[in-house]
Short mmCIF file of C-alpha atoms and ligand atoms in Angstrom, two decimals:
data_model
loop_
_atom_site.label_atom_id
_atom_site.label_comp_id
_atom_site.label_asym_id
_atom_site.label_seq_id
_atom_site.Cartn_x
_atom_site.Cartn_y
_atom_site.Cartn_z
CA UNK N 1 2.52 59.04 -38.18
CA UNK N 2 5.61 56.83 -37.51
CA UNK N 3 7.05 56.96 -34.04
CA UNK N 4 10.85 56.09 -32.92
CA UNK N 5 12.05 55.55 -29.36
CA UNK N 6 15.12 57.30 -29.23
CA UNK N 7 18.36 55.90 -28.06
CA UNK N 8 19.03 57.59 -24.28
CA UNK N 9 22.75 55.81 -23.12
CA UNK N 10 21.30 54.39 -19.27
CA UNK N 11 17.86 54.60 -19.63
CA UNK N 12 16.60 53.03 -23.01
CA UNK N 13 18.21 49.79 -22.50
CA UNK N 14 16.28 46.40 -23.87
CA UNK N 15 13.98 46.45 -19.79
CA UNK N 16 12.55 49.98 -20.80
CA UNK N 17 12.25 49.43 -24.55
CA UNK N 18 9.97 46.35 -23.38
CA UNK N 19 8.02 47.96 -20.36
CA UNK N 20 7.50 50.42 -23.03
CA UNK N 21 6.21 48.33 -25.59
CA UNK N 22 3.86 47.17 -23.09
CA UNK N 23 2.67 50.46 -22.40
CA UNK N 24 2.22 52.15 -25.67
CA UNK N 25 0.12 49.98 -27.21
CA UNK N 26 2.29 49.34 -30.43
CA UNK N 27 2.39 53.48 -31.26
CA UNK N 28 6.09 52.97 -31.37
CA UNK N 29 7.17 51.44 -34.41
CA UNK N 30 11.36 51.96 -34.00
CA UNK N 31 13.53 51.26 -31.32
CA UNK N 32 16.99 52.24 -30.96
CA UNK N 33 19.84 50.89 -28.61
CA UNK N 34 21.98 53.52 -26.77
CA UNK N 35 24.75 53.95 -28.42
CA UNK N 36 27.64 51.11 -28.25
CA UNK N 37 31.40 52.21 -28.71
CA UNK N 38 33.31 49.33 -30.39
CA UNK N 39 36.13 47.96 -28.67
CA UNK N 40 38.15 46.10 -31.58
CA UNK N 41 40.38 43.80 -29.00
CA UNK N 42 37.76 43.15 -26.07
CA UNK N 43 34.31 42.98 -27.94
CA UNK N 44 31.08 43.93 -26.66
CA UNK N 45 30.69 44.26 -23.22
CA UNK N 46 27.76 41.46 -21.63
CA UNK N 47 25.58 44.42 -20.86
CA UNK N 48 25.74 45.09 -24.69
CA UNK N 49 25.37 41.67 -25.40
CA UNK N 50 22.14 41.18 -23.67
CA UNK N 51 20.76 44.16 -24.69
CA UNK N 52 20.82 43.11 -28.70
CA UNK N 53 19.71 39.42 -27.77
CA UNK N 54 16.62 38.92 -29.74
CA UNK N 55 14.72 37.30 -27.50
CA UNK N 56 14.75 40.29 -25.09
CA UNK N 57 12.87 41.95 -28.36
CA UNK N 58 9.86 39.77 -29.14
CA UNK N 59 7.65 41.81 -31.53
CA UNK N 60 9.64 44.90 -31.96
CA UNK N 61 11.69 46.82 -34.63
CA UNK N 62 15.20 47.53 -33.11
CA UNK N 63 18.22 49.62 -34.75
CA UNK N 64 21.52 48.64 -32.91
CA UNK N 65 23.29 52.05 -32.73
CA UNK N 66 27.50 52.45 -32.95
CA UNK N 67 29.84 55.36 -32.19
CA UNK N 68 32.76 55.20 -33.67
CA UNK N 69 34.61 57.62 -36.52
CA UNK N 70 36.66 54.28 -37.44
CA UNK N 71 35.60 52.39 -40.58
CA UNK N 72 37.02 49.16 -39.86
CA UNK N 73 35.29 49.12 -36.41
CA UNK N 74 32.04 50.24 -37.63
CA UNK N 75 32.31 47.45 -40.46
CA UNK N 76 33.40 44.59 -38.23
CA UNK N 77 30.74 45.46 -35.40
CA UNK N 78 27.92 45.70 -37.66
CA UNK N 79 28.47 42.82 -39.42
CA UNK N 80 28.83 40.84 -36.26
CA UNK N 81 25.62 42.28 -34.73
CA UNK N 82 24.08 41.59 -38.61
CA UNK N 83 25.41 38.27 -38.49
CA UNK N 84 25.09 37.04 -35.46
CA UNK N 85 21.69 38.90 -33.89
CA UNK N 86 19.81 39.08 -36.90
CA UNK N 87 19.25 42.76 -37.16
CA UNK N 88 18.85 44.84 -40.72
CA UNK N 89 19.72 48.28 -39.77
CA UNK N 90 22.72 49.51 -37.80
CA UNK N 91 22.54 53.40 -37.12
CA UNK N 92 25.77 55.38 -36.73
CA UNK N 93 25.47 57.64 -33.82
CA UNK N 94 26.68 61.26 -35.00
CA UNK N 95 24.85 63.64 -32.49
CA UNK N 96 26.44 62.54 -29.11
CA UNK N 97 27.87 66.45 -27.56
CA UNK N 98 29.70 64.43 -24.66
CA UNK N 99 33.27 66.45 -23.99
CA UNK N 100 35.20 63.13 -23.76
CA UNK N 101 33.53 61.89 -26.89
CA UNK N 102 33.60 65.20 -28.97
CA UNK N 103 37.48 65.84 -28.42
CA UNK N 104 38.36 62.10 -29.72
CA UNK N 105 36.35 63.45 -32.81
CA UNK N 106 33.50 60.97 -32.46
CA UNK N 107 29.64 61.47 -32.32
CA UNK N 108 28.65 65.34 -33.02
CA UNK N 109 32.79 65.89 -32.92
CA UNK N 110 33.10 63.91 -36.33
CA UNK N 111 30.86 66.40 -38.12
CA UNK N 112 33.66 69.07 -37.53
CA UNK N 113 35.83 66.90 -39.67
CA UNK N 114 33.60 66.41 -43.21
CA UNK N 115 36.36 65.32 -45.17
CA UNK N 116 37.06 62.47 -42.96
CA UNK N 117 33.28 61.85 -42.39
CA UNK N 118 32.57 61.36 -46.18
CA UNK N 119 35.23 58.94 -46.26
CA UNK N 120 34.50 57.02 -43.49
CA UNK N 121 31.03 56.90 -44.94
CA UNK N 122 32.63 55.78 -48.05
CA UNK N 123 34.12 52.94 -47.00
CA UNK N 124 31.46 52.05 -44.72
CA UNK N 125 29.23 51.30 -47.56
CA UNK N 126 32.07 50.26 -49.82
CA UNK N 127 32.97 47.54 -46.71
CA UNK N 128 29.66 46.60 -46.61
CA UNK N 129 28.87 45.79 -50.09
CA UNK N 130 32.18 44.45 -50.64
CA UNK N 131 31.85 41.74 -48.09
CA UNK N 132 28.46 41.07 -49.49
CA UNK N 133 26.59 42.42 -46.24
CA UNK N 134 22.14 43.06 -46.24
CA UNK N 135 22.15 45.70 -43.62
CA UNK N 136 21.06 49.18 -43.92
CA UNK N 137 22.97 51.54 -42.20
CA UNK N 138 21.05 54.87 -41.01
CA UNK N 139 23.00 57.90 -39.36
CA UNK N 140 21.72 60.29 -36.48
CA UNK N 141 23.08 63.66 -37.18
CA UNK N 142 22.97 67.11 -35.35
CA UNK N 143 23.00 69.98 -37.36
CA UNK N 144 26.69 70.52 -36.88
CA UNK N 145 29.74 71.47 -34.06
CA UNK N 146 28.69 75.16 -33.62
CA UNK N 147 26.76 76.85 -36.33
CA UNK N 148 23.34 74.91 -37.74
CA UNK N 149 24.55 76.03 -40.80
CA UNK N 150 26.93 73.34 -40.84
CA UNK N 151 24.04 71.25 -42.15
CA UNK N 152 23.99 72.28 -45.66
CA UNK N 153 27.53 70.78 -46.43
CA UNK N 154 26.60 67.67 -44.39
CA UNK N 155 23.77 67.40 -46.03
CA UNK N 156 25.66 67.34 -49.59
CA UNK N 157 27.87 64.71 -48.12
CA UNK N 158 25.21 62.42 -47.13
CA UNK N 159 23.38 62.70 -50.09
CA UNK N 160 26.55 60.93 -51.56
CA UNK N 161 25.53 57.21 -50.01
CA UNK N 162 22.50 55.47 -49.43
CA UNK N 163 21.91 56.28 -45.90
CA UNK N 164 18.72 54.31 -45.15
CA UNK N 165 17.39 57.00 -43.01
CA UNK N 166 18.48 59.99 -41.89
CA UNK N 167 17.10 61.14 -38.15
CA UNK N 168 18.09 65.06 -37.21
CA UNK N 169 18.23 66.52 -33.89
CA UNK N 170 17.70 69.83 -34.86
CA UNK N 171 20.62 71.32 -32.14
CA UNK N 172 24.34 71.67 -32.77
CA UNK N 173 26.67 70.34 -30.62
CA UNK N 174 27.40 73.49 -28.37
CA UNK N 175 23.50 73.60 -27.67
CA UNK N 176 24.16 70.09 -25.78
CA UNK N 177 20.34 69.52 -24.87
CA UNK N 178 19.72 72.71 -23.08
CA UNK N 179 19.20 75.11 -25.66
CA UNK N 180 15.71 75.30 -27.66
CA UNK N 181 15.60 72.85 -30.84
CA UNK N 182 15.90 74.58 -33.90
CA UNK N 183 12.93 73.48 -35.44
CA UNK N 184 12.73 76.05 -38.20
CA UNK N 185 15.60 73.58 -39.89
CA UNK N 186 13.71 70.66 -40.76
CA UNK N 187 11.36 71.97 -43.89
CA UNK N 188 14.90 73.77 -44.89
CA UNK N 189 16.22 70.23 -44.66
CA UNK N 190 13.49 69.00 -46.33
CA UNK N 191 13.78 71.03 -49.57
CA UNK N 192 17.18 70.17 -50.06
CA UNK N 193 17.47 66.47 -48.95
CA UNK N 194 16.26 63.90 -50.76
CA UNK N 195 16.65 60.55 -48.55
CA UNK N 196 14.33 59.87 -46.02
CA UNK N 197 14.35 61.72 -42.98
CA UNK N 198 13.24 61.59 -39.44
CA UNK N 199 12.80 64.07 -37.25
CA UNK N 200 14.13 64.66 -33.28
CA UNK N 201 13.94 67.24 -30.73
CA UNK N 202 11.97 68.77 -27.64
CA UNK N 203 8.32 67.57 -29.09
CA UNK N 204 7.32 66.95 -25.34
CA UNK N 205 3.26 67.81 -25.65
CA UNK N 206 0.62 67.16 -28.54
CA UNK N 207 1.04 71.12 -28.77
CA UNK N 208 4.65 70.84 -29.56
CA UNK N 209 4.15 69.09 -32.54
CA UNK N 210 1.22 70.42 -33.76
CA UNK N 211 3.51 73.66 -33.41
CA UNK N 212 6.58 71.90 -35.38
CA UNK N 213 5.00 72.96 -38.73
CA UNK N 214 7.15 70.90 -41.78
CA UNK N 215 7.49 67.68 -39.89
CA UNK N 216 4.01 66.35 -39.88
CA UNK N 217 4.87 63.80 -42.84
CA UNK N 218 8.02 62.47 -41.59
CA UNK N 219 8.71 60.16 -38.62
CA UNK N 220 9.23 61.63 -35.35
CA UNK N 221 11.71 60.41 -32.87
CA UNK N 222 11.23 61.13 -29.38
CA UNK N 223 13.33 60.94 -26.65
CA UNK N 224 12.79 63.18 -23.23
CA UNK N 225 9.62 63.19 -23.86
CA UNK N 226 8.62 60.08 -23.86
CA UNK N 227 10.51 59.14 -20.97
CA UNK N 228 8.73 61.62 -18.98
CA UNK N 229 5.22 60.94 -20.31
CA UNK N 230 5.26 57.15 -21.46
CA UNK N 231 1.80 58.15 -22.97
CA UNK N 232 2.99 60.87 -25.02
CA UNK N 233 3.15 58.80 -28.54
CA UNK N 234 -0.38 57.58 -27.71
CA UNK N 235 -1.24 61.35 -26.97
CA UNK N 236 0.17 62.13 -30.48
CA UNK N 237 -1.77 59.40 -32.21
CA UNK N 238 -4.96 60.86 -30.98
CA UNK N 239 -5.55 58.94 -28.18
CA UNK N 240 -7.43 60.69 -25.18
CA UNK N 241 -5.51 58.74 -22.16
CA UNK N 242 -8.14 58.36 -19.36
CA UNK N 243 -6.04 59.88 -16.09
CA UNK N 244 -7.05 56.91 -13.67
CA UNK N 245 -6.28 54.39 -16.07
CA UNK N 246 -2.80 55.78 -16.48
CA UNK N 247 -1.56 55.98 -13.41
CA UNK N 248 -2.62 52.54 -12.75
CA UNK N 249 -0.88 51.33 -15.89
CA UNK N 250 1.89 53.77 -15.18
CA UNK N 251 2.29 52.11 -11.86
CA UNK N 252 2.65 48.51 -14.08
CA UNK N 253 5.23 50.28 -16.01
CA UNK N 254 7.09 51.11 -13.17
CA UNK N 255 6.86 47.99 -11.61
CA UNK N 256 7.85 45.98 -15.18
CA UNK N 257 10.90 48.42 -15.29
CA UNK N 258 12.21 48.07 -11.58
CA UNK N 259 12.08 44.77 -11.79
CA UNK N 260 13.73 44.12 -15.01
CA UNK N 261 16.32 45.99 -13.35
CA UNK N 262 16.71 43.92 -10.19
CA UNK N 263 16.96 40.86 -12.66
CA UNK N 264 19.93 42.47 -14.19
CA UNK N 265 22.17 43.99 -11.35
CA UNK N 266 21.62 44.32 -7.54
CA UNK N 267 19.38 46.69 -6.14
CA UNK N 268 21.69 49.75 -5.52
CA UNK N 269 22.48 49.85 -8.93
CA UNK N 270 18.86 48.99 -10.05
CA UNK N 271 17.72 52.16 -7.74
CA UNK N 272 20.31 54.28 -9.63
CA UNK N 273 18.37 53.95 -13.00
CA UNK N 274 14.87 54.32 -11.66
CA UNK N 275 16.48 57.79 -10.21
CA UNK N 276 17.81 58.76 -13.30
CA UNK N 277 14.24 57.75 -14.97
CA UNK N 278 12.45 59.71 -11.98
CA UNK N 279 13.98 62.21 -12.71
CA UNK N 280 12.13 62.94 -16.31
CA UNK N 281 9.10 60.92 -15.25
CA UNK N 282 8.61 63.07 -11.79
CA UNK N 283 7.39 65.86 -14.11
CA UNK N 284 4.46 64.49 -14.48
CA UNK N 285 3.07 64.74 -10.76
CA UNK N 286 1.19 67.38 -9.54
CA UNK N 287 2.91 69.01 -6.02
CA UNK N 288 4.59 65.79 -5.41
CA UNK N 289 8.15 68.07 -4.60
CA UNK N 290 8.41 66.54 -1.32
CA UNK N 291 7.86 62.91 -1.92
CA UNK N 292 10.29 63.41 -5.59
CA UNK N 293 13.01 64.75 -2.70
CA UNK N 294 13.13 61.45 -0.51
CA UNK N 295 12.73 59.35 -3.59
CA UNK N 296 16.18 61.33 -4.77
CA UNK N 297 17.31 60.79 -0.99
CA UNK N 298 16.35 57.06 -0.99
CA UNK N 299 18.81 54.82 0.34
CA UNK N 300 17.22 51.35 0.38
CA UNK N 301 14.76 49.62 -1.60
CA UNK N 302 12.20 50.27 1.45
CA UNK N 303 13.16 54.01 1.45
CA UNK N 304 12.75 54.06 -2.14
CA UNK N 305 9.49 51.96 -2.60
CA UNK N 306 7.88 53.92 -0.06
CA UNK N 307 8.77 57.00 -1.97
CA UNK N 308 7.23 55.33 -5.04
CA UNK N 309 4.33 54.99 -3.26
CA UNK N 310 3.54 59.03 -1.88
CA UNK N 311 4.95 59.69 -5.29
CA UNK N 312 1.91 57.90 -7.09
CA UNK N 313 -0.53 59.52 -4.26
CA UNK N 314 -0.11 62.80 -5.94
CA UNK N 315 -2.15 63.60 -8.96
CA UNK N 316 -1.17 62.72 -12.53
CA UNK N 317 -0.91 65.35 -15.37
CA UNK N 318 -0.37 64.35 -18.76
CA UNK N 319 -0.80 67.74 -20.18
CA UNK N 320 1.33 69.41 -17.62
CA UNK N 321 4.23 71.93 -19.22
CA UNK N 322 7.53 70.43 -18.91
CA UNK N 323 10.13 71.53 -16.51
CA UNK N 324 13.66 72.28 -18.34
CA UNK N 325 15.46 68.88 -17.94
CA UNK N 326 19.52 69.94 -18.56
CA UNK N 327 21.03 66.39 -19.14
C1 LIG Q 401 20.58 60.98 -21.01
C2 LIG Q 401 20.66 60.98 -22.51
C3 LIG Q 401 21.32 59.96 -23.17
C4 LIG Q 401 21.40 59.95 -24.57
N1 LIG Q 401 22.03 58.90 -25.23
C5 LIG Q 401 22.09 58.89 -26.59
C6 LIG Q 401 22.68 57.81 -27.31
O1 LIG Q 401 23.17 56.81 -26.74
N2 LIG Q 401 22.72 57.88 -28.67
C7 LIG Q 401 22.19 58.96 -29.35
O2 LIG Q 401 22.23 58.99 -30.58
N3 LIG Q 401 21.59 59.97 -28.69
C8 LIG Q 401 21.53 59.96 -27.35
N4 LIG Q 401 20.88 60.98 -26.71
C9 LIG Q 401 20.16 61.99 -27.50
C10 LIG Q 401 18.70 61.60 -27.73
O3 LIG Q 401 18.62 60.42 -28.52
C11 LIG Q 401 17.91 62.72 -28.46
O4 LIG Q 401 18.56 62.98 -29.67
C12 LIG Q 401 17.87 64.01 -27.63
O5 LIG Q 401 17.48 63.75 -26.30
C13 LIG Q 401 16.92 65.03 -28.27
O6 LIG Q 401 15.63 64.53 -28.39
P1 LIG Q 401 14.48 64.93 -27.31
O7 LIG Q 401 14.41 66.43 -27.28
O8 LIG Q 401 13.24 64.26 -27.86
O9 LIG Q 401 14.93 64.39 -25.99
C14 LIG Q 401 20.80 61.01 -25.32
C15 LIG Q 401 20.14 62.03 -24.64
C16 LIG Q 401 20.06 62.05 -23.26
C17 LIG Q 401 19.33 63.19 -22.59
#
């Protein structure tokens, strides 16, 4: 089974990707970047920048992600991330159920506009061939704005181009992340698509997928799930994770990630991601409520790191049931 990290805007930048890597013992195969919005005057912002540098990527397969419903932007920001980071695949980001991004008809908000989208997706290719470009381009689609429905006549459209891979969240756009995947779609999809597909969507436990019946050929993506249990794609590879050994590697992980982030930015920043990260990865403790609370409450690196610490007193469960996580 093939395993993709997937793209999660402020927490799957290039210092998690790696502390992942570390961690998972190469059962991740695909990385994505969170999603970058082109800006045609200003160019990529440095955060951006760093985050595509190959060198932060030694050994790993990563897919540069854009969110755009302009063609010209797409084409002149992959080729420049083609051209001048070296990367093959550029994935165009059509799932994102953000308000702000929805209403300027971007992300999931471009697949209430199919017309435009199978032009856009037109010219993309037609750009990209034309100015004698190598990269694939994937896309990351939801099942539609409001009805999953929506699929079948997306599906016809992107049948149309050669859309390296095609990755499905199995939600529409009014589900956000809150509502259950619709996992029933995916052998539909299956049947009548005949690209290659991934698959995404709440597969947070070794029982969740062996309960996702239709998938079990195709590569999974994974996105909450991973980030609360780092293990998880180990888990679904068969691996039996020995509980003392992962909390002391878990502890590594933390330490690779928190530090990455002091590198980048200064600590109260820095604390701000390892909250947001917490805040999946918390999950995992066992009646740890009170020492999650002043880790949320933390307002120094000593407050924080001793939170860390009761935190990782507390038993570990990989095979605990998740909590609803409403992003
Ligand atoms: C905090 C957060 C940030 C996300 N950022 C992105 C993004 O930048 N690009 C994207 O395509 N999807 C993004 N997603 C969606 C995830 O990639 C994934 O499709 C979604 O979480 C469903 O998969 P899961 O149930 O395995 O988490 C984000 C999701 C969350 C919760």
């Amino acid at each position: 089974m093939e395993i993709y990290l997937a793209p999660m805007e402020g927490i799957t930048g290039y210092v998690y990707r790696n502390a992942l890597h570390t961690l998972c013992n190469n059962t991740i195969t695909k990385y994505y970047t969170p999603f970058i919005a082109p800006r045609p005057k200003k160019g990529m912002h440095d955060r951006e920048r760093r985050d595509l540098l190959p060198e932060n990527h030694q050994g790993m397969y990563l897919v540069p992600q854009i969110l755009t419903n302009l063609f010209d932007d797409f084409t002149n920001l992959a080729t420049e991330i083609h051209e001048r980071y070296g990367y093959s695949e550029i994935n165009l980001n059509l799932g994102c159920p953000s308000r702000t991004v929805v209403s300027r008809g971007k992300g999931s908000g471009f697949l209430g506009a199919p017309k435009e989208l199978d032009h856009f997706l037109e010219q993309i290719f037609e750009k990209r061939d034309a100015r004698g470009q190598q990269y694939d381009i994937s896309v990351k689609t939801r099942l539609g704005m409001s009805d999953p429905e929506e699929i079948w006549n997306l599906l016809e459209i992107y049948q149309k181009y050669p859309i390296s891979e095609l990755s499905v969240h199995v939600r529409v756009q009014s589900d956000y992340y809150k509502k259950p995947a619709r996992m029933e779609y995916m052998p539909l999809i299956r049947e009548k698509y005949d690209g290659k597909l991934a698959y995404n969507g709440d597969i947070f436990s070794v029982e969740d997928y062996a309960k996702c019946m239709g998938i079990q050929e195709m590569p999974l993506m994974l996105g909450r799930g991973v980030i609360r249990n780092p293990f998880l794609s180990r888990m679904l590879q068969g691996e039996e994770v020995n509980k003392d050994a992962a909390k002391e590697q878990l502890q590594a992980f933390h330490r690779a990630v928190f530090e990455g982030y002091q590198a980048d930015m200064d600590i109260i920043p820095a604390m701000f991601h390892m909250k947001e990260l917490w805040a999946y990865m918390g999950d995992l403790f066992v009646d740890a409520d009170k020492a999650k609370k002043r880790l949320k409450k933390s307002k120094n690196r000593s407050e924080y790191e001793e939170a860390v610490r009761e935190i990782f007193r507390a038993e570990i469960d990989l095979e605990k049931k998740q909590s609803v996580f409403v992003s």
